[in-house]
Amino acid sequence: MAGEGGNRHGPVRAFFRALYAEMAFSKESLRLNGQGLVFGLGVGLVVGVLGGLFDRLLVWADLLRNGTAWAAWCLPLAGLAVVWMYRRGGIKTAGGTDLIIQAARGEQPVSRLLAPVVFCATVLTHAFGGSAGREGAALQMGGSLAELVRKAARLGPEFQDLAIMCGMSAGFSAVFGSPITAVLFALEISCVGLLPLGALFPCVVSSLTAGTVARAMGARGMHFYLSASTPDALFYGQVLVLALACGLLSILVCYAFAGARAGLARLFPNPYLRVVVGGGVVVLLTLALGTRAYLGSGESMVRQAIDQGSALPWDFLLKTLLTALTLGAGLKGGEILPSFAIGAAFGCVAGPLLGLPAPYAAGVGMVALFCGVTNCPLAALALGLEVFDFYNPGSFLMAVAVSFLASGYRGLYAKQKFAFSKVPGPEGASHPDRQEGFRPRQDPSEQ
């Protein structure tokens, strides 16, 4: 009888042995994922705390810039302090987020001084009237801090790419409050078309942890509620045309940012003179325009366009110009939030011409331009779903797909690479820009 019982349970045991052999969670996998869990929590906590503090300081910086008559006049002086900090720390002023992208591919190390330097430099830029975002600093701080955590945990250099992606996820989530977007952006940004899914779990942990900690410290997120008519063929056609225009606009934005940086570096090789001249031009333009609406991150422009459906026809051009001058001069911040503002303002103006409600078109324009300048369609789609509470996902899917194609191989980040073509067939496979992405022919600021 005992033998019969053993035979009866034999197939069951064989099944579970086969199942165990096929499972991803082997002993080694469990060890590595446990290690990733602890590491992601550590990175998320550190970056979340600093991200919450960073957000609070940027609120103070906005109050100083908007509440005083003299702050904007000091932008050239703030620029001198920014350049001095970077040179004193031995950090390339022209690298920015590109340094983190290269580090995520294991191509170069990250300076331990990058986090405090970019933290202070971005606060100075915002406080004294620069037109720049905050996500560039968050990505760089996250990557730098994650490297410190990696070294403190005595993980080898083979974990550098994982650490950088965790740090980027945490930094993006801390400042935007969009954890899904943060994870996909960190996985997509380095090489378009390839997702290093081995980093997915620790990046999710670090993103959720950092976002939760930053929100607990009072950091602001970005969330809106939209309404529009029931989608039909005409509606999707209108979205398609708007997204096409945003994709083409993204090329102009990328050329403007890269051209201003290269042009100012060529005219003023000395970085101190460059930042004084560039900062001075931003101040003079602001005085000539008679408004400070284009200074700072542009978040107020986004809210005005989406919440109120209000934007002037030239808002997106002036925001592009002032951001290009600010970043090209050597002041610090980021390009993504200004790109949100540019896309939202453009959509708000162009959408009604196509028959779309202005607030809805502003939301579509924001997501479409983000996709065009970053070449990250999955992150852009996630942004549209998270920020707009999963309202009408089909329109954001259409906007992302069209903008991704229309933007070509241009992008904000010169070190970004393309693993696959955007064009199907052999013609796309032979495209000369497919592997290296867009870069200016010569950027003297990197010399």
CSV table of C-alpha atoms in Angstrom, one decimal:
chain,number,residue,atom,x,y,z
A,1,MET,CA,0.0,0.0,0.0
A,2,ALA,CA,2.8,2.4,0.8
A,3,GLY,CA,4.3,1.7,-2.6
A,4,GLU,CA,0.9,2.5,-4.2
A,5,GLY,CA,0.7,5.8,-2.3
A,6,GLY,CA,4.2,6.7,-3.3
A,7,ASN,CA,3.3,6.0,-7.0
A,8,ARG,CA,0.1,8.0,-6.6
A,9,HIS,CA,2.0,11.1,-5.5
A,10,GLY,CA,4.9,10.6,-7.9
A,11,PRO,CA,3.3,12.6,-10.8
A,12,VAL,CA,2.5,15.4,-8.4
A,13,ARG,CA,6.0,15.6,-7.1
A,14,ALA,CA,7.3,15.5,-10.6
A,15,PHE,CA,5.0,18.3,-11.6
A,16,PHE,CA,6.2,20.6,-8.8
A,17,ARG,CA,9.9,19.7,-9.5
A,18,ALA,CA,9.4,20.7,-13.1
A,19,LEU,CA,7.5,23.9,-12.1
A,20,TYR,CA,10.3,24.8,-9.7
A,21,ALA,CA,12.9,24.2,-12.4
A,22,GLU,CA,11.0,26.6,-14.8
A,23,MET,CA,10.4,29.3,-12.2
A,24,ALA,CA,12.4,32.6,-12.5
A,25,PHE,CA,12.8,32.6,-8.7
A,26,SER,CA,15.6,30.2,-8.3
A,27,LYS,CA,17.8,30.5,-5.2
A,28,GLU,CA,20.2,32.8,-7.1
A,29,SER,CA,17.4,34.8,-8.5
A,30,LEU,CA,15.8,35.2,-5.1
A,31,ARG,CA,19.1,36.4,-3.7
A,32,LEU,CA,19.6,38.9,-6.5
A,33,ASN,CA,16.0,40.2,-6.3
A,34,GLY,CA,16.3,40.4,-2.5
A,35,GLN,CA,19.4,42.4,-3.0
A,36,GLY,CA,17.6,44.6,-5.5
A,37,LEU,CA,14.7,45.1,-3.1
A,38,VAL,CA,17.0,46.3,-0.3
A,39,PHE,CA,19.1,48.5,-2.7
A,40,GLY,CA,15.9,50.0,-4.3
A,41,LEU,CA,14.6,50.8,-0.8
A,42,GLY,CA,17.9,52.4,0.2
A,43,VAL,CA,18.1,54.5,-3.0
A,44,GLY,CA,14.4,55.5,-2.8
A,45,LEU,CA,14.7,56.7,0.8
A,46,VAL,CA,17.9,58.7,0.2
A,47,VAL,CA,16.7,60.3,-3.0
A,48,GLY,CA,13.1,60.8,-1.7
A,49,VAL,CA,14.4,62.8,1.3
A,50,LEU,CA,16.6,64.9,-0.8
A,51,GLY,CA,13.9,65.3,-3.5
A,52,GLY,CA,11.4,66.5,-0.9
A,53,LEU,CA,13.9,69.0,0.4
A,54,PHE,CA,14.7,70.1,-3.2
A,55,ASP,CA,11.1,70.7,-3.9
A,56,ARG,CA,10.7,72.8,-0.8
A,57,LEU,CA,13.7,74.9,-1.7
A,58,LEU,CA,12.4,75.4,-5.2
A,59,VAL,CA,9.1,76.8,-3.7
A,60,TRP,CA,11.2,79.3,-1.8
A,61,ALA,CA,13.2,80.1,-4.9
A,62,ASP,CA,9.9,80.8,-6.9
A,63,LEU,CA,8.7,83.1,-4.1
A,64,LEU,CA,12.0,85.0,-4.1
A,65,ARG,CA,12.0,85.4,-7.9
A,66,ASN,CA,8.3,86.4,-8.1
A,67,GLY,CA,8.2,88.4,-4.9
A,68,THR,CA,11.1,90.7,-5.3
A,69,ALA,CA,12.0,93.3,-7.8
A,70,TRP,CA,15.7,92.8,-7.7
A,71,ALA,CA,16.2,89.0,-7.8
A,72,ALA,CA,16.1,88.7,-11.6
A,73,TRP,CA,18.8,91.3,-11.9
A,74,CYS,CA,21.2,89.0,-10.1
A,75,LEU,CA,20.9,86.2,-12.6
A,76,PRO,CA,24.4,86.8,-14.1
A,77,LEU,CA,25.9,86.8,-10.6
A,78,ALA,CA,24.1,83.5,-9.8
A,79,GLY,CA,25.5,82.2,-13.1
A,80,LEU,CA,29.0,83.0,-12.0
A,81,ALA,CA,28.4,81.1,-8.8
A,82,VAL,CA,27.1,78.1,-10.7
A,83,VAL,CA,30.1,78.0,-13.1
A,84,TRP,CA,32.5,78.3,-10.2
A,85,MET,CA,30.9,75.4,-8.3
A,86,TYR,CA,31.1,73.2,-11.4
A,87,ARG,CA,34.7,74.0,-12.1
A,88,ARG,CA,35.7,73.7,-8.5
A,89,GLY,CA,34.1,70.3,-8.3
A,90,GLY,CA,35.8,69.2,-11.6
A,91,ILE,CA,32.4,68.5,-13.2
A,92,LYS,CA,31.8,69.2,-16.9
A,93,THR,CA,29.3,72.1,-17.2
A,94,ALA,CA,28.1,70.9,-20.6
A,95,GLY,CA,27.3,67.3,-19.6
A,96,GLY,CA,24.1,67.6,-17.7
A,97,THR,CA,21.7,64.6,-18.1
A,98,ASP,CA,24.0,63.2,-20.8
A,99,LEU,CA,26.5,62.4,-18.1
A,100,ILE,CA,23.9,60.2,-16.4
A,101,ILE,CA,22.9,58.6,-19.6
A,102,GLN,CA,26.4,57.6,-20.3
A,103,ALA,CA,26.8,56.3,-16.8
A,104,ALA,CA,23.7,54.2,-17.2
A,105,ARG,CA,25.4,52.4,-20.0
A,106,GLY,CA,28.6,52.0,-17.9
A,107,GLU,CA,30.6,54.3,-20.2
A,108,GLN,CA,31.9,56.6,-17.4
A,109,PRO,CA,31.8,57.1,-13.7
A,110,VAL,CA,29.7,59.7,-11.8
A,111,SER,CA,31.2,62.3,-9.6
A,112,ARG,CA,30.3,62.1,-6.0
A,113,LEU,CA,30.0,65.9,-6.0
A,114,LEU,CA,27.4,66.0,-8.7
A,115,ALA,CA,24.4,65.7,-6.4
A,116,PRO,CA,25.2,68.7,-4.1
A,117,VAL,CA,26.5,70.8,-6.9
A,118,VAL,CA,23.5,70.4,-9.3
A,119,PHE,CA,21.2,70.8,-6.2
A,120,CYS,CA,22.6,74.2,-5.3
A,121,ALA,CA,23.0,75.3,-9.0
A,122,THR,CA,19.4,74.6,-9.8
A,123,VAL,CA,18.1,76.4,-6.8
A,124,LEU,CA,20.2,79.4,-7.7
A,125,THR,CA,19.0,79.3,-11.3
A,126,HIS,CA,15.3,79.3,-10.2
A,127,ALA,CA,15.7,81.9,-7.5
A,128,PHE,CA,17.3,84.5,-9.7
A,129,GLY,CA,15.2,84.2,-12.8
A,130,GLY,CA,16.5,81.4,-15.1
A,131,SER,CA,14.1,79.6,-17.3
A,132,ALA,CA,14.7,75.9,-16.6
A,133,GLY,CA,13.1,72.8,-15.2
A,134,ARG,CA,13.9,70.8,-12.1
A,135,GLU,CA,13.9,67.2,-13.5
A,136,GLY,CA,17.4,67.4,-14.9
A,137,ALA,CA,18.7,68.1,-11.5
A,138,ALA,CA,16.6,65.3,-10.0
A,139,LEU,CA,17.9,62.8,-12.5
A,140,GLN,CA,21.5,63.8,-11.9
A,141,MET,CA,21.0,63.9,-8.1
A,142,GLY,CA,19.3,60.5,-8.2
A,143,GLY,CA,22.1,58.9,-10.3
A,144,SER,CA,24.9,60.4,-8.2
A,145,LEU,CA,23.3,59.4,-4.9
A,146,ALA,CA,22.5,55.9,-6.1
A,147,GLU,CA,26.2,55.5,-6.9
A,148,LEU,CA,27.1,56.5,-3.4
A,149,VAL,CA,24.6,53.9,-2.1
A,150,ARG,CA,26.1,51.3,-4.4
A,151,LYS,CA,29.6,52.0,-3.1
A,152,ALA,CA,28.5,52.1,0.5
A,153,ALA,CA,26.8,48.7,-0.1
A,154,ARG,CA,30.1,47.4,-1.6
A,155,LEU,CA,28.5,46.4,-4.8
A,156,GLY,CA,30.9,46.1,-7.7
A,157,PRO,CA,31.2,48.3,-10.7
A,158,GLU,CA,29.1,45.8,-12.7
A,159,PHE,CA,26.1,47.2,-10.8
A,160,GLN,CA,26.7,50.8,-11.8
A,161,ASP,CA,24.1,50.7,-14.6
A,162,LEU,CA,21.5,49.3,-12.3
A,163,ALA,CA,22.3,51.9,-9.6
A,164,ILE,CA,22.0,54.8,-12.1
A,165,MET,CA,18.7,53.6,-13.4
A,166,CYS,CA,17.3,53.2,-9.9
A,167,GLY,CA,18.5,56.7,-9.0
A,168,MET,CA,16.9,58.2,-12.1
A,169,SER,CA,13.6,56.5,-11.4
A,170,ALA,CA,13.7,57.7,-7.8
A,171,GLY,CA,14.6,61.3,-8.8
A,172,PHE,CA,12.0,61.6,-11.5
A,173,SER,CA,9.3,60.1,-9.2
A,174,ALA,CA,10.3,62.4,-6.3
A,175,VAL,CA,9.8,65.6,-8.3
A,176,PHE,CA,6.9,64.7,-10.6
A,177,GLY,CA,4.9,62.2,-8.5
A,178,SER,CA,4.5,59.8,-11.5
A,179,PRO,CA,6.2,56.5,-10.5
A,180,ILE,CA,5.2,54.6,-13.6
A,181,THR,CA,6.5,57.3,-15.9
A,182,ALA,CA,9.7,57.5,-13.8
A,183,VAL,CA,10.5,53.8,-14.2
A,184,LEU,CA,9.8,53.7,-17.9
A,185,PHE,CA,11.8,56.9,-18.5
A,186,ALA,CA,14.8,55.5,-16.7
A,187,LEU,CA,14.7,52.3,-18.6
A,188,GLU,CA,14.1,53.9,-22.0
A,189,ILE,CA,16.2,57.0,-22.1
A,190,SER,CA,19.7,55.5,-22.5
A,191,CYS,CA,19.0,53.4,-25.6
A,192,VAL,CA,15.7,53.9,-27.5
A,193,GLY,CA,14.2,50.5,-28.3
A,194,LEU,CA,15.9,48.5,-25.6
A,195,LEU,CA,14.5,48.0,-22.2
A,196,PRO,CA,16.9,46.5,-19.6
A,197,LEU,CA,14.1,44.6,-17.8
A,198,GLY,CA,16.5,43.1,-15.3
A,199,ALA,CA,16.4,46.5,-13.6
A,200,LEU,CA,12.6,46.7,-13.6
A,201,PHE,CA,12.0,45.4,-10.1
A,202,PRO,CA,14.6,47.6,-8.2
A,203,CYS,CA,13.6,50.6,-10.3
A,204,VAL,CA,10.0,50.1,-9.3
A,205,VAL,CA,10.9,49.8,-5.6
A,206,SER,CA,13.1,52.9,-5.7
A,207,SER,CA,10.5,54.9,-7.7
A,208,LEU,CA,7.6,54.1,-5.4
A,209,THR,CA,9.7,54.7,-2.3
A,210,ALA,CA,11.1,58.0,-3.4
A,211,GLY,CA,7.7,59.2,-4.5
A,212,THR,CA,6.1,58.3,-1.2
A,213,VAL,CA,8.8,59.9,0.9
A,214,ALA,CA,8.8,63.1,-1.2
A,215,ARG,CA,5.0,63.4,-1.0
A,216,ALA,CA,5.1,62.9,2.7
A,217,MET,CA,7.5,65.8,2.9
A,218,GLY,CA,5.1,68.0,1.0
A,219,ALA,CA,6.6,67.7,-2.5
A,220,ARG,CA,4.2,68.7,-5.3
A,221,GLY,CA,2.9,66.3,-7.9
A,222,MET,CA,1.4,67.1,-11.3
A,223,HIS,CA,-2.2,65.9,-11.8
A,224,PHE,CA,-5.0,67.3,-13.9
A,225,TYR,CA,-8.6,66.4,-14.8
A,226,LEU,CA,-9.7,66.6,-18.5
A,227,SER,CA,-13.0,66.4,-20.3
A,228,ALA,CA,-13.8,66.1,-24.0
A,229,SER,CA,-16.4,64.8,-26.3
A,230,THR,CA,-16.7,61.0,-26.9
A,231,PRO,CA,-13.9,59.9,-29.1
A,232,ASP,CA,-14.8,59.1,-32.7
A,233,ALA,CA,-12.9,59.0,-36.0
A,234,LEU,CA,-13.0,62.8,-36.4
A,235,PHE,CA,-11.7,63.2,-32.8
A,236,TYR,CA,-8.7,60.9,-33.4
A,237,GLY,CA,-8.0,62.6,-36.7
A,238,GLN,CA,-7.8,66.0,-34.9
A,239,VAL,CA,-5.5,64.5,-32.3
A,240,LEU,CA,-3.3,63.0,-35.1
A,241,VAL,CA,-2.9,66.4,-36.7
A,242,LEU,CA,-2.0,68.1,-33.4
A,243,ALA,CA,0.5,65.4,-32.5
A,244,LEU,CA,2.1,65.7,-35.9
A,245,ALA,CA,2.5,69.4,-35.4
A,246,CYS,CA,4.0,68.7,-31.9
A,247,GLY,CA,6.4,66.2,-33.3
A,248,LEU,CA,7.7,68.8,-35.8
A,249,LEU,CA,7.8,71.4,-33.1
A,250,SER,CA,10.0,69.1,-31.0
A,251,ILE,CA,12.6,69.2,-33.8
A,252,LEU,CA,12.6,73.0,-33.5
A,253,VAL,CA,12.9,72.9,-29.7
A,254,CYS,CA,15.9,70.5,-29.8
A,255,TYR,CA,17.6,72.6,-32.5
A,256,ALA,CA,17.0,75.7,-30.4
A,257,PHE,CA,18.4,74.2,-27.2
A,258,ALA,CA,21.5,72.7,-28.9
A,259,GLY,CA,22.1,75.7,-31.2
A,260,ALA,CA,22.0,78.2,-28.3
A,261,ARG,CA,24.5,76.1,-26.3
A,262,ALA,CA,26.9,75.7,-29.2
A,263,GLY,CA,26.5,79.3,-30.4
A,264,LEU,CA,27.1,80.8,-27.0
A,265,ALA,CA,30.1,78.5,-26.5
A,266,ARG,CA,31.6,79.5,-29.8
A,267,LEU,CA,31.1,83.2,-29.3
A,268,PHE,CA,32.2,83.2,-25.6
A,269,PRO,CA,34.7,80.3,-25.0
A,270,ASN,CA,35.2,81.5,-21.4
A,271,PRO,CA,32.4,79.9,-19.3
A,272,TYR,CA,32.3,82.8,-16.9
A,273,LEU,CA,31.8,85.4,-19.6
A,274,ARG,CA,29.3,83.1,-21.3
A,275,VAL,CA,27.1,82.8,-18.3
A,276,VAL,CA,27.2,86.6,-17.6
A,277,VAL,CA,26.3,87.4,-21.2
A,278,GLY,CA,23.6,84.7,-21.5
A,279,GLY,CA,22.1,85.6,-18.1
A,280,GLY,CA,22.2,89.2,-19.0
A,281,VAL,CA,20.3,88.6,-22.2
A,282,VAL,CA,17.6,86.7,-20.3
A,283,VAL,CA,17.2,89.6,-17.9
A,284,LEU,CA,17.0,92.2,-20.7
A,285,LEU,CA,14.4,90.1,-22.6
A,286,THR,CA,12.3,89.7,-19.5
A,287,LEU,CA,12.3,93.4,-18.9
A,288,ALA,CA,11.4,94.1,-22.6
A,289,LEU,CA,8.6,91.6,-22.4
A,290,GLY,CA,7.3,93.1,-19.2
A,291,THR,CA,6.4,89.7,-17.6
A,292,ARG,CA,8.1,87.0,-15.6
A,293,ALA,CA,5.7,84.4,-16.9
A,294,TYR,CA,8.4,82.7,-18.9
A,295,LEU,CA,10.9,82.3,-16.1
A,296,GLY,CA,11.2,79.3,-13.8
A,297,SER,CA,10.2,75.8,-14.7
A,298,GLY,CA,7.1,76.7,-16.7
A,299,GLU,CA,4.7,74.8,-14.4
A,300,SER,CA,2.5,77.8,-14.1
A,301,MET,CA,2.2,78.0,-17.9
A,302,VAL,CA,1.1,74.3,-17.9
A,303,ARG,CA,-1.5,74.9,-15.3
A,304,GLN,CA,-2.9,78.0,-17.0
A,305,ALA,CA,-3.1,76.2,-20.3
A,306,ILE,CA,-4.8,73.0,-18.9
A,307,ASP,CA,-6.8,74.3,-16.0
A,308,GLN,CA,-8.0,77.6,-17.7
A,309,GLY,CA,-7.5,76.8,-21.4
A,310,SER,CA,-5.5,80.0,-21.8
A,311,ALA,CA,-2.3,80.7,-23.7
A,312,LEU,CA,-1.0,83.4,-25.9
A,313,PRO,CA,0.0,82.5,-29.5
A,314,TRP,CA,3.7,83.3,-28.9
A,315,ASP,CA,4.0,81.7,-25.4
A,316,PHE,CA,5.6,78.5,-26.7
A,317,LEU,CA,8.1,80.4,-28.8
A,318,LEU,CA,9.2,82.7,-26.0
A,319,LYS,CA,9.5,79.9,-23.5
A,320,THR,CA,11.7,78.0,-26.0
A,321,LEU,CA,13.9,81.0,-26.5
A,322,LEU,CA,14.4,81.9,-22.8
A,323,THR,CA,15.0,78.3,-21.8
A,324,ALA,CA,17.5,77.8,-24.7
A,325,LEU,CA,19.4,81.0,-23.5
A,326,THR,CA,19.3,80.0,-19.8
A,327,LEU,CA,20.7,76.5,-20.3
A,328,GLY,CA,23.0,77.5,-23.2
A,329,ALA,CA,24.6,80.1,-20.9
A,330,GLY,CA,25.6,77.4,-18.4
A,331,LEU,CA,22.8,77.9,-15.8
A,332,LYS,CA,21.3,74.6,-14.5
A,333,GLY,CA,17.9,73.0,-14.3
A,334,GLY,CA,16.3,70.8,-16.8
A,335,GLU,CA,14.6,70.7,-20.2
A,336,ILE,CA,11.5,68.5,-19.6
A,337,LEU,CA,9.3,70.8,-17.5
A,338,PRO,CA,9.9,73.7,-20.0
A,339,SER,CA,9.1,71.2,-22.7
A,340,PHE,CA,5.8,70.5,-20.9
A,341,ALA,CA,5.1,74.2,-20.9
A,342,ILE,CA,6.0,74.6,-24.6
A,343,GLY,CA,3.8,71.7,-25.6
A,344,ALA,CA,0.8,72.7,-23.4
A,345,ALA,CA,0.9,76.3,-24.6
A,346,PHE,CA,1.2,75.2,-28.3
A,347,GLY,CA,-1.6,72.7,-27.9
A,348,CYS,CA,-3.8,75.2,-26.2
A,349,VAL,CA,-3.5,77.6,-29.1
A,350,ALA,CA,-3.5,75.1,-32.0
A,351,GLY,CA,-6.1,72.7,-30.6
A,352,PRO,CA,-9.2,74.9,-31.0
A,353,LEU,CA,-8.1,75.6,-34.6
A,354,LEU,CA,-8.6,71.9,-35.2
A,355,GLY,CA,-11.8,71.7,-33.2
A,356,LEU,CA,-10.4,70.3,-30.0
A,357,PRO,CA,-11.2,71.9,-26.6
A,358,ALA,CA,-8.3,74.1,-25.5
A,359,PRO,CA,-7.6,72.4,-22.1
A,360,TYR,CA,-7.7,68.9,-23.7
A,361,ALA,CA,-5.5,70.0,-26.6
A,362,ALA,CA,-3.0,71.4,-24.1
A,363,GLY,CA,-2.8,68.1,-22.3
A,364,VAL,CA,-2.3,66.2,-25.6
A,365,GLY,CA,0.3,68.8,-26.7
A,366,MET,CA,2.3,68.4,-23.4
A,367,VAL,CA,2.5,64.6,-23.8
A,368,ALA,CA,3.2,64.7,-27.5
A,369,LEU,CA,6.1,67.2,-27.2
A,370,PHE,CA,7.5,65.3,-24.3
A,371,CYS,CA,7.6,62.2,-26.5
A,372,GLY,CA,9.1,64.1,-29.4
A,373,VAL,CA,12.0,65.6,-27.4
A,374,THR,CA,12.9,62.6,-25.4
A,375,ASN,CA,12.1,59.7,-27.8
A,376,CYS,CA,10.6,57.8,-25.0
A,377,PRO,CA,7.1,56.7,-26.2
A,378,LEU,CA,6.3,54.3,-23.3
A,379,ALA,CA,7.2,56.9,-20.7
A,380,ALA,CA,5.2,59.6,-22.6
A,381,LEU,CA,2.2,57.3,-22.7
A,382,ALA,CA,2.5,56.6,-19.0
A,383,LEU,CA,2.8,60.3,-18.3
A,384,GLY,CA,-0.5,60.9,-20.1
A,385,LEU,CA,-2.2,58.2,-18.2
A,386,GLU,CA,-0.9,59.1,-14.8
A,387,VAL,CA,-1.1,62.9,-15.0
A,388,PHE,CA,-4.5,62.9,-16.5
A,389,ASP,CA,-6.0,60.1,-14.4
A,390,PHE,CA,-6.3,57.5,-17.2
A,391,TYR,CA,-8.8,59.7,-19.1
A,392,ASN,CA,-9.3,58.7,-22.7
A,393,PRO,CA,-6.1,56.7,-23.1
A,394,GLY,CA,-6.6,56.2,-26.8
A,395,SER,CA,-6.0,59.8,-27.6
A,396,PHE,CA,-2.7,59.8,-25.7
A,397,LEU,CA,-1.7,56.6,-27.5
A,398,MET,CA,-2.3,58.2,-30.8
A,399,ALA,CA,-0.5,61.4,-29.9
A,400,VAL,CA,2.6,59.5,-28.7
A,401,ALA,CA,2.8,57.2,-31.7
A,402,VAL,CA,2.5,60.1,-34.2
A,403,SER,CA,4.9,62.4,-32.4
A,404,PHE,CA,7.5,59.7,-32.0
A,405,LEU,CA,7.5,59.2,-35.8
A,406,ALA,CA,7.4,62.8,-36.7
A,407,SER,CA,10.2,63.9,-34.4
A,408,GLY,CA,12.7,61.8,-36.3
A,409,TYR,CA,16.0,61.1,-34.6
A,410,ARG,CA,16.3,64.5,-32.9
A,411,GLY,CA,16.3,64.7,-29.1
A,412,LEU,CA,17.3,66.7,-26.1
A,413,TYR,CA,20.1,64.3,-25.2
A,414,ALA,CA,23.1,64.0,-27.5
A,415,LYS,CA,24.4,60.8,-25.9
A,416,GLN,CA,21.1,59.0,-26.4
A,417,LYS,CA,21.3,56.0,-28.8
A,418,PHE,CA,18.8,54.2,-31.0
A,419,ALA,CA,18.8,50.4,-31.0
A,420,PHE,CA,16.2,50.2,-33.8
A,421,SER,CA,14.9,52.4,-36.5
A,422,LYS,CA,11.6,54.3,-36.3
A,423,VAL,CA,11.0,53.4,-40.0
A,424,PRO,CA,10.0,49.8,-40.8
A,425,GLY,CA,12.0,47.9,-43.4
A,426,PRO,CA,15.6,48.0,-44.7
A,427,GLU,CA,15.5,51.7,-45.3
A,428,GLY,CA,15.2,52.4,-41.6
A,429,ALA,CA,17.8,49.9,-40.7
A,430,SER,CA,20.4,51.8,-42.8
A,431,HIS,CA,19.5,55.3,-41.4
A,432,PRO,CA,22.8,57.0,-40.5
A,433,ASP,CA,21.4,58.4,-37.2
A,434,ARG,CA,19.9,55.2,-36.0
A,435,GLN,CA,22.6,54.1,-33.6
A,436,GLU,CA,24.0,57.4,-32.4
A,437,GLY,CA,21.0,59.7,-32.2
A,438,PHE,CA,21.2,63.4,-32.9
A,439,ARG,CA,24.2,65.5,-31.9
A,440,PRO,CA,25.3,68.9,-33.1
A,441,ARG,CA,28.3,68.6,-35.4
A,442,GLN,CA,30.5,70.5,-32.9
A,443,ASP,CA,29.7,71.7,-29.5
A,444,PRO,CA,32.6,73.8,-28.2
A,445,SER,CA,31.2,73.9,-24.7
A,446,GLU,CA,32.2,70.2,-24.4
A,447,GLN,CA,35.8,70.9,-25.2
